[in-house]
CSV table of C-alpha atoms in Angstrom, one decimal:
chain,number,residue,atom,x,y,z
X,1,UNK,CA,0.0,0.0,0.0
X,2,UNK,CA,1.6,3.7,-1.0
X,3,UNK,CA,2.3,6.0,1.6
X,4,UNK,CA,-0.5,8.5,0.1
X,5,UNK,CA,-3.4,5.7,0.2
X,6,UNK,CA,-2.2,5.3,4.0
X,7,UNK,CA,-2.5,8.7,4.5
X,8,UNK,CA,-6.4,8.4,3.2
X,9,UNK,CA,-7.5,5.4,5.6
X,10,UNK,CA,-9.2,6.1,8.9
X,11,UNK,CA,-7.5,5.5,11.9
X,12,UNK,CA,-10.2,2.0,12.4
X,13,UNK,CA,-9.0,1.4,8.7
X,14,UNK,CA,-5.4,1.3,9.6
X,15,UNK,CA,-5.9,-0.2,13.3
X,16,UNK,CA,-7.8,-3.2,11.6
X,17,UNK,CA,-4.9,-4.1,9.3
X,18,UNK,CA,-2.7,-3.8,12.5
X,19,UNK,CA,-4.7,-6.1,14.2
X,20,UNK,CA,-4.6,-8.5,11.2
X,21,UNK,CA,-0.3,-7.9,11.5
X,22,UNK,CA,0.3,-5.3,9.5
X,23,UNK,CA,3.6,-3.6,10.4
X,24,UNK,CA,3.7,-0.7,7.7
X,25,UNK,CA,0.1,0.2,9.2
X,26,UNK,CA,0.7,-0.3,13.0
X,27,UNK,CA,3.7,2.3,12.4
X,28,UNK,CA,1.5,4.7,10.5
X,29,UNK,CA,-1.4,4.1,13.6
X,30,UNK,CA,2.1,4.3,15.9
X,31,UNK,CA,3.0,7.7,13.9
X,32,UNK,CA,0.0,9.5,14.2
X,33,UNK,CA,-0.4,8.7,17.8
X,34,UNK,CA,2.6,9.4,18.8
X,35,UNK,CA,2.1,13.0,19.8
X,36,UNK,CA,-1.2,12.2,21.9
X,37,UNK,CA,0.9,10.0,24.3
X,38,UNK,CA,4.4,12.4,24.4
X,39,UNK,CA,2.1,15.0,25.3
X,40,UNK,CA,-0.3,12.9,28.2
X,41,UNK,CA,2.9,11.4,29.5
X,42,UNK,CA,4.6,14.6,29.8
X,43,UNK,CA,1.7,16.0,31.8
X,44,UNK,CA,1.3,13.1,34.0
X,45,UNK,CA,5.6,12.9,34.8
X,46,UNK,CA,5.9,17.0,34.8
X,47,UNK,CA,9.8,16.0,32.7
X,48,UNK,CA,10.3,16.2,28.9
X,49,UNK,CA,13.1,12.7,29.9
X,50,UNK,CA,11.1,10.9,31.7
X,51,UNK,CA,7.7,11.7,29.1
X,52,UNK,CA,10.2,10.7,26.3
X,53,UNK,CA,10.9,7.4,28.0
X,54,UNK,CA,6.9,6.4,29.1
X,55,UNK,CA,6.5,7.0,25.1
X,56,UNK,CA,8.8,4.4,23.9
X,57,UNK,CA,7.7,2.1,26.3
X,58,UNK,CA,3.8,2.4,25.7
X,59,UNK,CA,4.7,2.5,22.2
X,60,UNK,CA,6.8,-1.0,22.6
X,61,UNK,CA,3.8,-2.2,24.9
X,62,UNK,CA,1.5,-1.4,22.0
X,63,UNK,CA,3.4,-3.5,19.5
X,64,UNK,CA,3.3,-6.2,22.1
X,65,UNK,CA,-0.4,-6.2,22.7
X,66,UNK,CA,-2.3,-4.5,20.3
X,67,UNK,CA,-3.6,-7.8,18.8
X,68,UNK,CA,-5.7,-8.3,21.8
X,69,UNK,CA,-7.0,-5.0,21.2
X,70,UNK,CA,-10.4,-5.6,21.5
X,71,UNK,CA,-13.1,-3.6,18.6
X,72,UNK,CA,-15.5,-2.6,21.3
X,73,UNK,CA,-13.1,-0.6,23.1
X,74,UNK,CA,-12.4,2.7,21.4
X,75,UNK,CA,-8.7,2.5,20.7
X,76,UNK,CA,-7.8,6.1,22.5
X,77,UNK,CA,-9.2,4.8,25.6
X,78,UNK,CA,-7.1,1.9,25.4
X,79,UNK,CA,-4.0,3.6,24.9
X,80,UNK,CA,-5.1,6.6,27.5
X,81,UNK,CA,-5.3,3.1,30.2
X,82,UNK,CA,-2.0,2.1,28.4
X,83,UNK,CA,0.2,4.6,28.9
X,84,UNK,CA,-1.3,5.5,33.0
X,85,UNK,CA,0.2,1.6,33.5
X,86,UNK,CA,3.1,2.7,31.9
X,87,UNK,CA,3.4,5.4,33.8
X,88,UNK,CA,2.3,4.1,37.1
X,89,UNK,CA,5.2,1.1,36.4
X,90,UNK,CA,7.7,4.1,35.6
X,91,UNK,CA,7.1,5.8,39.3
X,92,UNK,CA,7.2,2.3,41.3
X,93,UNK,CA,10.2,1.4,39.4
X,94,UNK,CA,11.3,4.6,40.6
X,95,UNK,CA,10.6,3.8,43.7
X,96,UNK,CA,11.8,0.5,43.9
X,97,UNK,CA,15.4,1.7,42.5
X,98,UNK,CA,15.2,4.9,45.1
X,99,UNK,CA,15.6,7.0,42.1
X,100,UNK,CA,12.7,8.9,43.1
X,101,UNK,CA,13.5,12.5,43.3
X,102,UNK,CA,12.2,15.1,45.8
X,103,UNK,CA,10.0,17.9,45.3
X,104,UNK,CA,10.5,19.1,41.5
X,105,UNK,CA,11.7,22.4,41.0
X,106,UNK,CA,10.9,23.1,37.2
X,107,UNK,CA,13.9,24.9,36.8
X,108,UNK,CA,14.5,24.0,33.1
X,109,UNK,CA,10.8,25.2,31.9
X,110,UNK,CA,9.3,28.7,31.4
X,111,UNK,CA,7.8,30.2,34.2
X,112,UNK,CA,4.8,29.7,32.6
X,113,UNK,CA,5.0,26.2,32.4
X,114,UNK,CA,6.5,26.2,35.8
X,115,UNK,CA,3.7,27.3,37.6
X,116,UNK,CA,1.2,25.2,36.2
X,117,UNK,CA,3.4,22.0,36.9
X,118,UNK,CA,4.2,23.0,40.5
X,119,UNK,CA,0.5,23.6,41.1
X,120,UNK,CA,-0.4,19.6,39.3
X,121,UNK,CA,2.1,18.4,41.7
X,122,UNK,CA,-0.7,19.2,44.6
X,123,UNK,CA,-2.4,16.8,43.3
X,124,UNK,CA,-2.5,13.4,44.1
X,125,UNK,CA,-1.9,11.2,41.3
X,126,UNK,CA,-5.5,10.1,40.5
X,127,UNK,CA,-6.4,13.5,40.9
X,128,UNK,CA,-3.8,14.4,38.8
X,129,UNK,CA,-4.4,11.9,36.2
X,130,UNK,CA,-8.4,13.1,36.1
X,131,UNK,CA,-7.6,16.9,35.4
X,132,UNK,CA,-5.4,16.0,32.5
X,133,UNK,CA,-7.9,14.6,31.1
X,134,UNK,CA,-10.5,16.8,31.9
X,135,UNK,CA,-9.0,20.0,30.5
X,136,UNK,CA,-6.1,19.2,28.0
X,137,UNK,CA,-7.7,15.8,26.3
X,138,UNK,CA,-11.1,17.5,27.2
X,139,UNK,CA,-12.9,14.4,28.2
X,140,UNK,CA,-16.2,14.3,30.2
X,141,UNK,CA,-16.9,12.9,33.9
X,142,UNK,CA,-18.0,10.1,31.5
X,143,UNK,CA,-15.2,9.7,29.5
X,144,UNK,CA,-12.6,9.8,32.2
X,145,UNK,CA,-14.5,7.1,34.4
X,146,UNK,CA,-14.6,4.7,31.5
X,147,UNK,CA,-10.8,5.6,31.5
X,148,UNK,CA,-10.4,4.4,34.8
X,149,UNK,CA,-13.0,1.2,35.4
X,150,UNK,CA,-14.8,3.8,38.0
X,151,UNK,CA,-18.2,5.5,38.7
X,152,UNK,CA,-18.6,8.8,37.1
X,153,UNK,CA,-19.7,10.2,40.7
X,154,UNK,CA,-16.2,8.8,41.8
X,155,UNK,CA,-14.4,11.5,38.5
X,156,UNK,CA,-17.3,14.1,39.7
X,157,UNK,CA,-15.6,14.0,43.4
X,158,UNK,CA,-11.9,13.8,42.3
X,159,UNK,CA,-12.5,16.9,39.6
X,160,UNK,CA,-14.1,18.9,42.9
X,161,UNK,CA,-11.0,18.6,45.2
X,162,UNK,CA,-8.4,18.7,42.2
X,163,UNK,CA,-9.7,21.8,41.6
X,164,UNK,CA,-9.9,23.4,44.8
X,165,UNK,CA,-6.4,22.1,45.5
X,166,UNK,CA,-5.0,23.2,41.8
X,167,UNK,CA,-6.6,26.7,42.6
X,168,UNK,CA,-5.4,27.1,46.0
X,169,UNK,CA,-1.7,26.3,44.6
X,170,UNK,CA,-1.9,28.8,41.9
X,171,UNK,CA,-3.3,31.5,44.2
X,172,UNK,CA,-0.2,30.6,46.3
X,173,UNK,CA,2.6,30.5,43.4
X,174,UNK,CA,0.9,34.1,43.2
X,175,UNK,CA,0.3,35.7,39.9
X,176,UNK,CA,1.0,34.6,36.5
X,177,UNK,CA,4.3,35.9,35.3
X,178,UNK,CA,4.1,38.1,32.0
X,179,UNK,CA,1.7,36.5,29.1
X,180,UNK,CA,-0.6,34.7,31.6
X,181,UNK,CA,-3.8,35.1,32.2
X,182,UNK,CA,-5.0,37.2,34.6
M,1,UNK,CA,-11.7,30.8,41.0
M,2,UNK,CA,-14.0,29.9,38.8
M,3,UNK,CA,-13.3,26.5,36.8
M,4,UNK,CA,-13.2,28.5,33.6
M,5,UNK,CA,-11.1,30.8,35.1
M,6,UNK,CA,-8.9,27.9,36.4
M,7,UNK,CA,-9.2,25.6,33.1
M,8,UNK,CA,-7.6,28.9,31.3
M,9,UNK,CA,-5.0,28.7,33.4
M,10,UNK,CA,-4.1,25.5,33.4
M,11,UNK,CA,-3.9,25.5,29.5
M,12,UNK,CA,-1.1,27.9,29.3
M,13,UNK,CA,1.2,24.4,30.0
M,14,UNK,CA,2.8,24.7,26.8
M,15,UNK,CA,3.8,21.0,25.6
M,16,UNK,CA,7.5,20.6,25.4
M,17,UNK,CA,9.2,19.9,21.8
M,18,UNK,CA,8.7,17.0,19.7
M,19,UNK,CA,11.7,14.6,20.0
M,20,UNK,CA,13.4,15.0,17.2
M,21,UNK,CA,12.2,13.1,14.1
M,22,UNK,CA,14.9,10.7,14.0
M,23,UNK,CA,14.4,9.3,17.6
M,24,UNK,CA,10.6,9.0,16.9
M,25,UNK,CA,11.2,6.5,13.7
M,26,UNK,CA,13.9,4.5,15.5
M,27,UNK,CA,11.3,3.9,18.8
M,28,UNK,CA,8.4,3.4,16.5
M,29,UNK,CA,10.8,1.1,14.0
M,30,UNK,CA,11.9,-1.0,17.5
M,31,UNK,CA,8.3,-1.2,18.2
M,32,UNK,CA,7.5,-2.4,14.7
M,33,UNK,CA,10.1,-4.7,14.6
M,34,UNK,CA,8.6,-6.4,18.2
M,35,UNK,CA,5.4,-6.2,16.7
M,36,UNK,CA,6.5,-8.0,13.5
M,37,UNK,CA,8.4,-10.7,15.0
M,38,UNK,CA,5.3,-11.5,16.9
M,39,UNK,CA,3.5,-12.4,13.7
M,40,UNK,CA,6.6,-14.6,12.4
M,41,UNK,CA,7.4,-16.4,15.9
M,42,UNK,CA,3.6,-17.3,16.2
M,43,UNK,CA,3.5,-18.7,12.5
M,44,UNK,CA,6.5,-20.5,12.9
M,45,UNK,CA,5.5,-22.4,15.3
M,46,UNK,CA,3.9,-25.4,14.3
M,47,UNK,CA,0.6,-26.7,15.4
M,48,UNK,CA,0.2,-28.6,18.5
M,49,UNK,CA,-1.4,-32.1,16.3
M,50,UNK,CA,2.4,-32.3,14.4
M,51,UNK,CA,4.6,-31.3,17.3
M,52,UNK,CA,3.2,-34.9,19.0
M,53,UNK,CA,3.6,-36.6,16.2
M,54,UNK,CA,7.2,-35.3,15.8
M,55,UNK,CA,7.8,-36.1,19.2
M,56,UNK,CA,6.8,-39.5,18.7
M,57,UNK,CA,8.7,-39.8,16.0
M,58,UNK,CA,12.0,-37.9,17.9
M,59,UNK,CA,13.9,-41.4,18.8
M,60,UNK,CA,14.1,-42.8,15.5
M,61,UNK,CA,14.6,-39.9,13.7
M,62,UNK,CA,17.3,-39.0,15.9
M,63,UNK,CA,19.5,-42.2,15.9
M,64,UNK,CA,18.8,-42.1,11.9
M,65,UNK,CA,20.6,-38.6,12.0
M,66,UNK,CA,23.3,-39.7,14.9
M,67,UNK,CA,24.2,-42.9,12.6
M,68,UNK,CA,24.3,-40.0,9.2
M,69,UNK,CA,26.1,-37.7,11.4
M,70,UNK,CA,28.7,-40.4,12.7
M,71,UNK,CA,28.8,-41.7,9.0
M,72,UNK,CA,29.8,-38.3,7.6
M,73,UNK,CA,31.8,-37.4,10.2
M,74,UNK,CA,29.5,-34.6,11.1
M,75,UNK,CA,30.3,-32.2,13.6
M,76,UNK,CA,28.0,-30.0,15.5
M,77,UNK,CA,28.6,-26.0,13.9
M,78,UNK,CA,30.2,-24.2,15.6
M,79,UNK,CA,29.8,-21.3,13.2
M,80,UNK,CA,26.5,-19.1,15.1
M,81,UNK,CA,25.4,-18.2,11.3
M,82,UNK,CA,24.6,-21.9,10.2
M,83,UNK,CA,22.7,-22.2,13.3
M,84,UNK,CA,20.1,-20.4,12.8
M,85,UNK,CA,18.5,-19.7,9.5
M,86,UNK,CA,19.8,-16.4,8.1
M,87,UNK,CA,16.9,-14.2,8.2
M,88,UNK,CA,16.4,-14.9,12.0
M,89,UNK,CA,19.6,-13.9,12.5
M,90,UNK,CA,19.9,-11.0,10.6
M,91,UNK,CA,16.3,-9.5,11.8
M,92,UNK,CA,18.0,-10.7,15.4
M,93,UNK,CA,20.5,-7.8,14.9
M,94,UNK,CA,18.5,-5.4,13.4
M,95,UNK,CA,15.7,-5.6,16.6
M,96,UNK,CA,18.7,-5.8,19.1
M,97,UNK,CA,20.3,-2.4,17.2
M,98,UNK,CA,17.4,-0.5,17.4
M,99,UNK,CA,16.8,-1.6,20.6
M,100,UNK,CA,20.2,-0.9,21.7
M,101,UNK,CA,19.6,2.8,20.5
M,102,UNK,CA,16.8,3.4,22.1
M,103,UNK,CA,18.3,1.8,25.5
M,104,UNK,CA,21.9,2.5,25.3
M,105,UNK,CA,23.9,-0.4,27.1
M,106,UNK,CA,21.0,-1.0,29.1
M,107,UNK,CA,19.2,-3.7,27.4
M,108,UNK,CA,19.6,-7.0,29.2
M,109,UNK,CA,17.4,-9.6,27.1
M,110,UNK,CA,14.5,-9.7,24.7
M,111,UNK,CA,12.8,-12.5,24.9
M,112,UNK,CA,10.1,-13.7,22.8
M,113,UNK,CA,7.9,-16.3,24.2
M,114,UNK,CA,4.6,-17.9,21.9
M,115,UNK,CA,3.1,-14.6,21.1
M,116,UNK,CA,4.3,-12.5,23.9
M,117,UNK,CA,7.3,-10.3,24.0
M,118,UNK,CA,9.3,-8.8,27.2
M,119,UNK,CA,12.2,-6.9,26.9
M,120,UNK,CA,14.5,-6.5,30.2
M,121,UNK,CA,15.6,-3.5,30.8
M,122,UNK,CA,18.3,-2.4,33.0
M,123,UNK,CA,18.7,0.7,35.8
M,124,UNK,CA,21.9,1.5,34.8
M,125,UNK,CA,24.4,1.0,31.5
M,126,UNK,CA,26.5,-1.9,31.2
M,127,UNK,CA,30.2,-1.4,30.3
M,128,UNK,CA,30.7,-1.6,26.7
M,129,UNK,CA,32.1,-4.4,25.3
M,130,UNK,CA,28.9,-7.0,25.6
M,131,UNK,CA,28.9,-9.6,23.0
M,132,UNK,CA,25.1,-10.5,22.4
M,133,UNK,CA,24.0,-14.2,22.3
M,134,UNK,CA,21.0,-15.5,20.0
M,135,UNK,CA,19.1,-18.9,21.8
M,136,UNK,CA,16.1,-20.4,20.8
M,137,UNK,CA,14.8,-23.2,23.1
M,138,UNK,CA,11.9,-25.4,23.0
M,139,UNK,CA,9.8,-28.4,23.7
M,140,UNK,CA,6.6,-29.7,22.8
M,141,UNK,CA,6.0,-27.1,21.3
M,142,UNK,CA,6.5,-24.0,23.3
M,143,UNK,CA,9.3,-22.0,21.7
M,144,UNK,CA,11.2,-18.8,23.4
M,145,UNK,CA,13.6,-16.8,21.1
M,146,UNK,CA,16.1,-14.4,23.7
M,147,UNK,CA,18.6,-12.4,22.7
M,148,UNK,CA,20.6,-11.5,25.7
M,149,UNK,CA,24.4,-10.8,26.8
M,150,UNK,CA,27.1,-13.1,28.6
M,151,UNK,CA,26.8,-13.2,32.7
M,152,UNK,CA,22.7,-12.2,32.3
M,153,UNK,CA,19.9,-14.5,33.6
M,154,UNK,CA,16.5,-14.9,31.9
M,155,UNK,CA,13.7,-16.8,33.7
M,156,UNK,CA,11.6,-18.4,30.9
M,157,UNK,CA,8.1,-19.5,31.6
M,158,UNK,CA,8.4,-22.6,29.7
M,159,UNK,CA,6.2,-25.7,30.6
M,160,UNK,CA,4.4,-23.9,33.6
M,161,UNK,CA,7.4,-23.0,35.1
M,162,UNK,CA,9.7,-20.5,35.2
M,163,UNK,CA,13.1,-21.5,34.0
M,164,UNK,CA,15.9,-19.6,35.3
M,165,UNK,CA,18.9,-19.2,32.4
M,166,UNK,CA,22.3,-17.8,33.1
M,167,UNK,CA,24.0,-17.3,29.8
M,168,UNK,CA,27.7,-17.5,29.9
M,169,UNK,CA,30.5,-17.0,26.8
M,170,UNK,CA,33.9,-18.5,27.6
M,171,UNK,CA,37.0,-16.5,25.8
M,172,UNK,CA,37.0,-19.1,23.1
M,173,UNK,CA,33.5,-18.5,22.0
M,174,UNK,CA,32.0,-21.6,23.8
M,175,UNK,CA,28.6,-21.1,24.9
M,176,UNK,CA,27.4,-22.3,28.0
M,177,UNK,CA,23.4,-22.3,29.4
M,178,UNK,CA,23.1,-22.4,32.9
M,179,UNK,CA,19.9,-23.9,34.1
M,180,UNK,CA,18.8,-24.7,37.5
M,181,UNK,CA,20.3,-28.8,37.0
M,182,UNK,CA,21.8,-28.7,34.2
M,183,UNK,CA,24.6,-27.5,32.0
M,184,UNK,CA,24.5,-26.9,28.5
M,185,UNK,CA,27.4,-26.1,25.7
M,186,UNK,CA,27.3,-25.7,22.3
M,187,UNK,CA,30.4,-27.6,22.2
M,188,UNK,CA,28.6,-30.7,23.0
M,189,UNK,CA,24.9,-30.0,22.6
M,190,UNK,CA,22.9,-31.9,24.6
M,191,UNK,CA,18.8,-32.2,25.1
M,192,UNK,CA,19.0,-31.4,28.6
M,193,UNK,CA,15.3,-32.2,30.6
M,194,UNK,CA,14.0,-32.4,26.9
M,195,UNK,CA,14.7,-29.4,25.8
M,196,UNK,CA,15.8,-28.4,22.1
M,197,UNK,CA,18.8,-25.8,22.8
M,198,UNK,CA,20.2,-23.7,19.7
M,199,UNK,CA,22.9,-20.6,20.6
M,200,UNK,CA,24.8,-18.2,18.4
M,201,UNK,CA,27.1,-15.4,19.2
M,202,UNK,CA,26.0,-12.4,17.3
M,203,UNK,CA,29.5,-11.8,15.7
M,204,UNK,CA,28.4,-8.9,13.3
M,205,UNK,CA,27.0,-6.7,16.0
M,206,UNK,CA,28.9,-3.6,17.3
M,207,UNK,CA,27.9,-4.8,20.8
M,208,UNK,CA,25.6,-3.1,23.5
């Protein structure tokens, strides 16, 4: 198949010819995605290293079990639950090795970028993972609790104190610098 | 705040840069390469009717090839190429290269077991200098493909149990499997608790 007639399927289109094996089309499925999990994984580990290193492992953990990929499941979901377990493996490896560093200082962003992630890291890592999705994959209380096998009133709750824990942090971080919002 | 208010906020995390292009293709490449060799391993392996009727057949088949071999003066290969069929071998490189670039000097086996891969992945870079070894083992018919270094140990589910393997290559290129009762050599290949053992040293590659 030409690179041109690849560039025509639908993602289901290319994700079906994966399934069947494949491999140009699992790396087109693999190229287009690539950017949704960089960019969850850099939100959920707050480090452009450690985001660069959950993507080639979900990635790699795709490849390995993307056959069992099941139709009914929409495929983002699948990969949104894949890469939190890669993640979640990532900080207990951590753990485990005592690599684990201390509070995160953000000292290589821009202060923009700085003050947002300081204010996540109030969060506890469920809440965490439920405002990502909330307000950069813009998912509903729905949405995220399919995400995580849970009751929506279970995301309703989280999305409440995430909130007023996020806001409190910001208010304390103070105002945004130059080019924020007000 | 208000959550609008708030959500605004939060937005202005700018993402970070793309990876380069390069380093995208090569992790998405490894990946492919995993997911390919899952397709060929599974297809390779033959179905579960013929692999008992092989076995059956294994004694008398085997002393018709030990009486050839003895009447030929065959010796086992040494040579890690005629092990294994070329295009095993060379897409063994390739997925250990890649891999190898995406993990530098920290890759410690890839194993590849029925249809399910698992790469080992170590904390911290080995010194350079690692020659990598190719084994395949089997019996009745469960097949694991590894590629890992000398001095590392893979445990390999095989037969409902997990089967610990040190891997060990001697400074004259002898290859010895440790198991957990029993020592195996490519010298003098043996079937050791039934087990079908092939090992090559991957000459051609740069090392991990």
């Amino acid at each position: 198949m030409s690179d041109i007639s690849a560039e025509l399927l639908s993602d289901l289109e290319i994700l079906a010819e994966a399934c069947r094996g494949d491999r140009r089309q699992f790396e087109v499925l693999m190229q287009r995605y690539f950017h949704l999990i960089y960019s969850l994984a850099y939100r959920l580990r707050g480090d452009r290293q450690e985001a660069r290193e959950v993507t080639r492992e979900t990635i790699l953990r795709v490849a390995r079990s993307i056959r069992s990929f099941s139709s009914t499941a929409r495929f983002r979901t699948w990969l949104y639950r894949l890469t939190l377990k890669v993640d979640f493996d990532y900080t207990f490896n951590q753990r485990r090795s005592g690599r684990k560093p201390s509070a995160r200082t953000y000292e290589d962003e821009c202060p923009l970028n700085r003050r947002v992630l300081l204010a996540l890291d109030s969060l506890t890592k469920p809440e965490r993972e439920t405002i990502i999705f909330a307000v950069y994959e813009g998912l509903t209380a729905a949405q995220i609790a399919e995400i995580f096998g849970c009751a929506e009133s279970t995301i309703s709750w989280r999305m409440y104190t995430a909130r007023r824990k996020v806001s409190s942090a910001l208010s304390k971080l103070g105002a945004a610098p130059d080019g924020g919002p007000r | 705040m208000r959550w609008s208010e708030l959500e605004r906020e939060l937005r202005e995390l700018q993402e970070p840069p793309m990876p380069p292009q390069a380093e995208i293709d090569a992790a998405i490449s490894a990946a492919g390469e995993i997911f390919q060799s899952g397709s060929r391993l599974s297809e390779q392996l033959p179905p579960a009717g013929w692999t008992e009727f092989w076995l059956d057949l294994a004694p008398t088949v085997g002393a018709a090839l030990l009486l050839l071999a003895l009447w030929f003066g065959f010796a086992p290969s040494h040579d890690g190429e005629k092990v294994f069929r070329k295009g095993v071998m060379a897409r063994s490189k390739k997925l250990v290269r890649e891999l190898s670039v995406l993990f530098p000097g920290r890759l410690e086996a890839v194993v590849a077991h029925q249809n399910d891969f698992n790469l080992a992945i170590s904390d911290q870079a080995a010194p350079q200098g690692r020659q990598p070894v190719l084994l395949e083992i089997s019996r009745r018919g469960e097949r694991s493909r590894i590629v890992t270094f000398s001095g590392e140990t893979v445990e390999l589910p095989m037969a409902g149990e997990l089967l610990p393997l040190e891997v060990l290559l001697s400074g004259t290129g002898e290859i010895l499997i440790l198991g957990p009762d029993f020592l195996w050599s490519n010298l003098t290949p043996s079937k050791p608790r039934g087990f079908h053992i092939s090992a090559a040293i991957m000459e051609e590659y740069p090392t991990g």
